[in-house]
Coordinates of C-alpha atoms and ligand atoms in Angstrom, one line a residue:
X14 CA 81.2 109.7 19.4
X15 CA 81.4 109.4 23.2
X16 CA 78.7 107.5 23.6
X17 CA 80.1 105.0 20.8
X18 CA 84.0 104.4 23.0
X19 CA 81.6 103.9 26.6
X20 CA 80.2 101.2 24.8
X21 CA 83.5 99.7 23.7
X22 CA 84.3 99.9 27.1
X23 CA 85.6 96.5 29.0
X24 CA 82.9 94.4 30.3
X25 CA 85.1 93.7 33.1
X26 CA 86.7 96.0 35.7
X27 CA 89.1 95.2 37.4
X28 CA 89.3 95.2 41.1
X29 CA 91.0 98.1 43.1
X30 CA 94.9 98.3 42.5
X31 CA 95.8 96.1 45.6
X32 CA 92.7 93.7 45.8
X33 CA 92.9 90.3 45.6
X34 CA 89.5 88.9 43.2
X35 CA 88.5 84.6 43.9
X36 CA 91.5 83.7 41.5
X37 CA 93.9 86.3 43.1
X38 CA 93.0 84.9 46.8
X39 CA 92.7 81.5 45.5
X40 CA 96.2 81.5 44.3
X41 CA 97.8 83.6 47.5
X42 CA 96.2 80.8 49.6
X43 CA 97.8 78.1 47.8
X44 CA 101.0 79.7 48.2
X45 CA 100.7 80.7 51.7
X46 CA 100.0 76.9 51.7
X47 CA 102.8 75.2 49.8
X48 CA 105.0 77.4 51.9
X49 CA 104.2 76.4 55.2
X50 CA 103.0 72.6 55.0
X51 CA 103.8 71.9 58.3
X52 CA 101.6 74.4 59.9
X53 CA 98.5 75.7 57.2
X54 CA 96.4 73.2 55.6
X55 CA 93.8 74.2 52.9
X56 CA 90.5 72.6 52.1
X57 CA 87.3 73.3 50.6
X58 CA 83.8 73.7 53.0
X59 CA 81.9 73.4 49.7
X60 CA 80.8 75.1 46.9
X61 CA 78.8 78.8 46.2
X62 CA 75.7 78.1 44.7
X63 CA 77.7 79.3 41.6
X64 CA 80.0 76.3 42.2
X65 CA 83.0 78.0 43.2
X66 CA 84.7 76.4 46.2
X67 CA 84.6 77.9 49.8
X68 CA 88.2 77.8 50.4
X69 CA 89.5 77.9 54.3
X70 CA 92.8 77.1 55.9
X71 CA 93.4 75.1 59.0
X72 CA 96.9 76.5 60.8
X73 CA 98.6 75.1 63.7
X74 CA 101.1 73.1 65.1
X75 CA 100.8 69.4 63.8
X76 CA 98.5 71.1 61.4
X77 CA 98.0 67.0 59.8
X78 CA 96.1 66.2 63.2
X79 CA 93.2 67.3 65.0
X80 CA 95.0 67.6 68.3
X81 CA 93.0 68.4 71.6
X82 CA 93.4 72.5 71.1
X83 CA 91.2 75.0 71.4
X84 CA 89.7 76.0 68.0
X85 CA 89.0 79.3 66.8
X86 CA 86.8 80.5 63.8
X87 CA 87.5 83.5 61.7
X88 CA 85.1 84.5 58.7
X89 CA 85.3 86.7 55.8
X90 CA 83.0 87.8 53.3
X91 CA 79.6 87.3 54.1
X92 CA 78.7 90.3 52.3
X93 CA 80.3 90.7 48.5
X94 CA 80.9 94.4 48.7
X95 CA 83.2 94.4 52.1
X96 CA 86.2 93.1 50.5
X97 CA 88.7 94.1 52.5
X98 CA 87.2 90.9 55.0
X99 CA 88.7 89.2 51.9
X100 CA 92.0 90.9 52.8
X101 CA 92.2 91.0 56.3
X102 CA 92.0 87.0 55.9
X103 CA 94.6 87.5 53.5
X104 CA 96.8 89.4 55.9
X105 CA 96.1 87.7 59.0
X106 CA 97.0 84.0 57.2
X107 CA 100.3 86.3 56.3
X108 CA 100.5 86.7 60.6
X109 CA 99.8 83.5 61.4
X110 CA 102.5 81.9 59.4
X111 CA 105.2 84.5 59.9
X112 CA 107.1 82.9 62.6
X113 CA 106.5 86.0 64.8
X114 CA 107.7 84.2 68.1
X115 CA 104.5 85.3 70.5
X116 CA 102.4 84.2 67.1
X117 CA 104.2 80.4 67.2
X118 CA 103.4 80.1 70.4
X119 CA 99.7 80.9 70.2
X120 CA 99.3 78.7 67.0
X121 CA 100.8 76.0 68.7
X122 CA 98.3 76.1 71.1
X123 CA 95.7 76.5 69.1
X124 CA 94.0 75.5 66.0
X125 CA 92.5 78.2 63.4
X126 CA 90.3 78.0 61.1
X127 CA 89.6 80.4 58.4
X128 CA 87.1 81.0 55.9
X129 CA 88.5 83.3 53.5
X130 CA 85.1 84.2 51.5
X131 CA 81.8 82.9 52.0
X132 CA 80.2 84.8 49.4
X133 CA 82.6 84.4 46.3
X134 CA 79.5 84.7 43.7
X135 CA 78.9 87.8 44.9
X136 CA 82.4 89.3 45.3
X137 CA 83.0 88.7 41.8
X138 CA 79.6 89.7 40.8
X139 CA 80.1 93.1 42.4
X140 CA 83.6 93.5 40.3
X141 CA 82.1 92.6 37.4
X142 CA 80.8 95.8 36.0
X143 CA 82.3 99.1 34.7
X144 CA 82.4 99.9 38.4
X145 CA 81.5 98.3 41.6
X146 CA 78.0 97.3 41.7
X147 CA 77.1 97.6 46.1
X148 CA 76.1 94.2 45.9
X149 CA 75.2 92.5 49.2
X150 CA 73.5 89.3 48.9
X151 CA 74.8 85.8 47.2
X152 CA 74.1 85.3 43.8
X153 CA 71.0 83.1 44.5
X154 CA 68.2 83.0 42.3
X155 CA 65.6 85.4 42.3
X156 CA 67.6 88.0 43.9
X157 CA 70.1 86.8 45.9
X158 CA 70.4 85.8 49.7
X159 CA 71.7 87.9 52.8
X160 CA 73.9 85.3 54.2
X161 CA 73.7 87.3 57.0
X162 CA 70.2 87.1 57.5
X163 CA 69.9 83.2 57.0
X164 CA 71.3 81.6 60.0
X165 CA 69.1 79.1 61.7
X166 CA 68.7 81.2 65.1
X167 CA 65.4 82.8 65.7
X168 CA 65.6 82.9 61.9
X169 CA 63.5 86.2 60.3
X170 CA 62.3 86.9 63.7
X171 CA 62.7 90.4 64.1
X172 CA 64.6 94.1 63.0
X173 CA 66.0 94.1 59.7
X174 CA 65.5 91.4 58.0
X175 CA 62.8 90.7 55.2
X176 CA 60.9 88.1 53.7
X177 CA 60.6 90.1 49.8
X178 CA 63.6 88.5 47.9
X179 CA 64.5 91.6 46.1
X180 CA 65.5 93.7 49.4
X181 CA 69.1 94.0 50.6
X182 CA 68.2 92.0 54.0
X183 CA 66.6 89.4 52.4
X184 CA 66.3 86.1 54.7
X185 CA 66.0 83.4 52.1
X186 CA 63.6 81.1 51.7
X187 CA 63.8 78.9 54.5
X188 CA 66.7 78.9 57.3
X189 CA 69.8 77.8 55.6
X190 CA 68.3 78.2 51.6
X191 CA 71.7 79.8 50.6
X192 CA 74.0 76.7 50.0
X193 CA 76.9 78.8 51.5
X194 CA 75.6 78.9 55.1
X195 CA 74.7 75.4 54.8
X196 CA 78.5 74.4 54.3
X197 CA 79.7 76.7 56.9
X198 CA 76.9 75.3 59.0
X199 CA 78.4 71.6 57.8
X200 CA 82.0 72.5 58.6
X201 CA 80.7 74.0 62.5
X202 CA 79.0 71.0 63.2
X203 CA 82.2 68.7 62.0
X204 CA 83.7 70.2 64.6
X205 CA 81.6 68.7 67.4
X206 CA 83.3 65.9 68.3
X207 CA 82.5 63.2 71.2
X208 CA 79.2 65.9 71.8
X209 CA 81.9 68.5 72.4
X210 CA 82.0 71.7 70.4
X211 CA 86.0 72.0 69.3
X212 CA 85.1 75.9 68.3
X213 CA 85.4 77.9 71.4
X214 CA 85.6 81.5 69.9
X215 CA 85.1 83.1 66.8
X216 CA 85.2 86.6 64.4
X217 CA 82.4 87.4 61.6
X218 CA 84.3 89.9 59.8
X219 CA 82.5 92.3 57.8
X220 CA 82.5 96.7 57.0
X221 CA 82.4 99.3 57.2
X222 CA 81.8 100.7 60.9
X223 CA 84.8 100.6 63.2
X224 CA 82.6 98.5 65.9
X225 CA 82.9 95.0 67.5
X226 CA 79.6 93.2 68.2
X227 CA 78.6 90.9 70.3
X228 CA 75.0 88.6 70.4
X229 CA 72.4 88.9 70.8
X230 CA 71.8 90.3 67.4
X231 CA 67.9 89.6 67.1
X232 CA 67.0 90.9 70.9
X233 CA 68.0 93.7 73.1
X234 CA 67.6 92.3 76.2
X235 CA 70.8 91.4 77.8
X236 CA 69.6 88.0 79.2
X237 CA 67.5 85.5 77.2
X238 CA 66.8 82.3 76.6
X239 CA 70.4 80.6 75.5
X240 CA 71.9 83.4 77.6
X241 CA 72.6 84.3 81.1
X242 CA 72.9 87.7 82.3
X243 CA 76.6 86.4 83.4
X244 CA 77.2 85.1 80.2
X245 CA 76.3 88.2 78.7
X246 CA 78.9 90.1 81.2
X247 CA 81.9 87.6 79.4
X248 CA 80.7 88.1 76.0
X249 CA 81.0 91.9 76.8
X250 CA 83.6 92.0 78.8
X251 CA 85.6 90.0 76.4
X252 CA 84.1 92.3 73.6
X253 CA 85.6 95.3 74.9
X254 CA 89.0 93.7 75.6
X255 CA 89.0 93.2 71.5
X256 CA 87.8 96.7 70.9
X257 CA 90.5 98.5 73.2
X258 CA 93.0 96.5 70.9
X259 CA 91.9 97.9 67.6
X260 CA 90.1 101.2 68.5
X261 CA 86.8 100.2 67.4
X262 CA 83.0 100.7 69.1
X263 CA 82.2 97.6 71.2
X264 CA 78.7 97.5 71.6
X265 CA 75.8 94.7 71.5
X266 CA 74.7 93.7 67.9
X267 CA 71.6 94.6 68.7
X268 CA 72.1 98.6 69.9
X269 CA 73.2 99.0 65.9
X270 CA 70.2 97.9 65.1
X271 CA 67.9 94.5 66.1
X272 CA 68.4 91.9 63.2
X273 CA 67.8 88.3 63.0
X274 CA 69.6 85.6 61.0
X275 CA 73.2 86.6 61.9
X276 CA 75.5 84.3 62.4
X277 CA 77.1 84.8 65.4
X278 CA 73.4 84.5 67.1
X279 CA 73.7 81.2 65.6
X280 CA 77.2 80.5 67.2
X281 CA 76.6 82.1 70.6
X282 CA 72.6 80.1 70.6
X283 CA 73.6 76.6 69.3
X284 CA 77.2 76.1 70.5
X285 CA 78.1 78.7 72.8
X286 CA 81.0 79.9 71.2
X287 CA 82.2 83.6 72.3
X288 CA 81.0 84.7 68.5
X289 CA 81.9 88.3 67.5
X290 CA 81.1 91.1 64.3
X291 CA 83.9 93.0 63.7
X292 CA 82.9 96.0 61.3
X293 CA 86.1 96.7 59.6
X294 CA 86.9 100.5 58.9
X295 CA 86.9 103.4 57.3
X296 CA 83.1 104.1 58.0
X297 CA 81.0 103.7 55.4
X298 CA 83.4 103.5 52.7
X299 CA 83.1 99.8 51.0
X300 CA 86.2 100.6 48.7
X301 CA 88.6 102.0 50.2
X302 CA 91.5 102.9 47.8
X303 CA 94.2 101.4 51.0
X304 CA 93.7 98.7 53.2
X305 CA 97.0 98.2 54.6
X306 CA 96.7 100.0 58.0
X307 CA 93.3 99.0 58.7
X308 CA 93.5 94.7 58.1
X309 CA 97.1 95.7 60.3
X310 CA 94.6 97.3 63.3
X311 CA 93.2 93.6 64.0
X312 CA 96.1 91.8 64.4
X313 CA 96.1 92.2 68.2
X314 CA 92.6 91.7 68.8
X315 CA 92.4 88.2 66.8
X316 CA 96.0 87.3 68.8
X317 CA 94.1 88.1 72.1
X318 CA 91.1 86.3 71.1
X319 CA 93.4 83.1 70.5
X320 CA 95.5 83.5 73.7
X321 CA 91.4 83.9 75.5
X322 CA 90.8 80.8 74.1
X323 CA 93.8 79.2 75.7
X324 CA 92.2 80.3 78.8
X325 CA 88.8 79.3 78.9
X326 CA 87.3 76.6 81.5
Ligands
NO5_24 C1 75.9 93.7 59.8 C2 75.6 93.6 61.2 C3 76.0 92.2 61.8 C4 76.2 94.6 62.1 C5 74.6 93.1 59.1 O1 76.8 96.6 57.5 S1 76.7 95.2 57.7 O2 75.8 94.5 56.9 N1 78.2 94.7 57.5 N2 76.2 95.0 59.3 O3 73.7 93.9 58.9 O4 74.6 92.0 58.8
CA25 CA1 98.2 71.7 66.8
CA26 CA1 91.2 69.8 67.7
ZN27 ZN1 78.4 93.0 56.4

């Protein structure tokens, strides 16, 4: 008869006690929203290739106009399985807007953008089973896209990264195939104004290592083309700044391992914007039963990061 009730079992599972799924975060954001209109604005990037929209938040000061601040970038699941990005956007829109004095200050001289989940399709695809399914990729026909392979830099160039749709690095089709990098992309280059990149610094947020990356992602060498060997220094120097704040491994991207596609390649090699990974803990644990103290470990580094901004020539 066993067989018979696992049958009957609900197509759905829920997400972990705590989690927030797309309607759950969709609904805290409006909230966060309505409750601070004078300093968090929402908006839509554009849509998943499922049509779900990419929901992000503008907070600051004057939050109506698009005053002459320095902007930063923070971006959350890339990868469907590392939900707790999802969370740690969650919590740090809870910071920003918690009238912390230090935190007023630094939004007030700032504007920050976040993304809260670039890969919504595959989020809810990978809570849609009995239990959670590992997925990676977006929900893209054949197989689904790494987003995180499919940025325009040195695009399927080199490490791992593949060209078969069914593997778990898979590059898409062309650069920019998955529609949700192309409205990220869209929203980055909005940001250019008068030939001036607003966007000085920014956070790819993704798990589960404990480490903070910097580019090049696709190389090993410490100077290349796009990059100076002193411009390397500042990425790293600033790099380990973050990682002394939260405890993590600062490294280069590319002494985890050489990949190509990422987006903070794309960042640093278009725009020059300081672009970081940080790999969310515990290691190697995708779905962790808490979340609390770990989203609570970056608090300092992304404050630090905004004050650097503030600072910059
Ligand atoms: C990332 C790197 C940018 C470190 C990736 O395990 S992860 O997939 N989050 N690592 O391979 O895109
Ligand atoms: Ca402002
Ligand atoms: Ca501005
Ligand atoms: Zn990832």
């Amino acid at each position: 008869m066993a067989w018979l009730l696992w049958t009957a079992a609900p197509a759905r599972a829920d997400p972990l006690p705590g989690y927030h799924d797309y309607a759950a975060m969709t609904a805290r954001i409006d909230a966060v929203a309505a409750a601070h209109p004078d300093i968090v604005s929402r908006f839509s990037i554009g849509r998943s290739y499922d049509g779900r929209e990419l929901w992000a938040v503008k907070v600051s000061d004057n939050v109506a106009i698009d005053e002459l601040e320095p902007e930063v970038l923070l971006v959350f699941g890339q990868h469907a399985r590392e939900h707790i990005t999802v969370e740690q956007g969650l919590y740090l829109l809870d910071q920003l807007t918690s009238g912390d004095p230090r935190v007023v200050d630094l939004v007030s001289r700032t504007e920050v953008w976040l993304v809260f989940n670039l890969n919504p399709d595959g989020s809810e695809y990978d809570w849609a089973g009995e239990r959670p399914r590992f997925w990676r990729k977006n929900r893209q026909p054949p197989d689904g896209t790494d987003l995180n392979r499919n940025w325009g830099y040195h695009w399927g160039c080199c490490g791992i990264v593949s060209r078969r749709p069914r593997a778990e690095a898979y590059r898409g089709g062309r650069p920019f195939s998955a529609p949700e990098t192309r409205a990220l992309r869209a929203f980055i280059n909005s940001r250019r104004i008068a030939g001036v990149q607003q966007i000085k610094a920014a956070i790819d947020f993704h798990s589960a290592a404990e480490l903070v990356l910097w580019p090049f992602g696709y190389t090993r060498a410490d100077s290349a083309k796009d990059m100076t060997a002193a411009q390397h220094r500042r990425l790293a120097r600033l790099g380990r700044r973050l990682a002394r704040a939260n405890g993590y491994t600062a490294e280069q991207s590319s002494d985890l391992y050489v990949a190509a596609g990422e987006l903070p390649d794309w960042l640093w090699g278009r725009y020059r914007i300081l672009a970081y990974t940080f790999e969310l803990g515990p290691r190697d644990d995708f779905y962790p039963a808490r979340f609390e103290d770990e989203v609570a470990r970056n608090r300092e580094p992304v404050l630090l990061l905004l004050d650097a901004a503030t600072r910059l020539p």
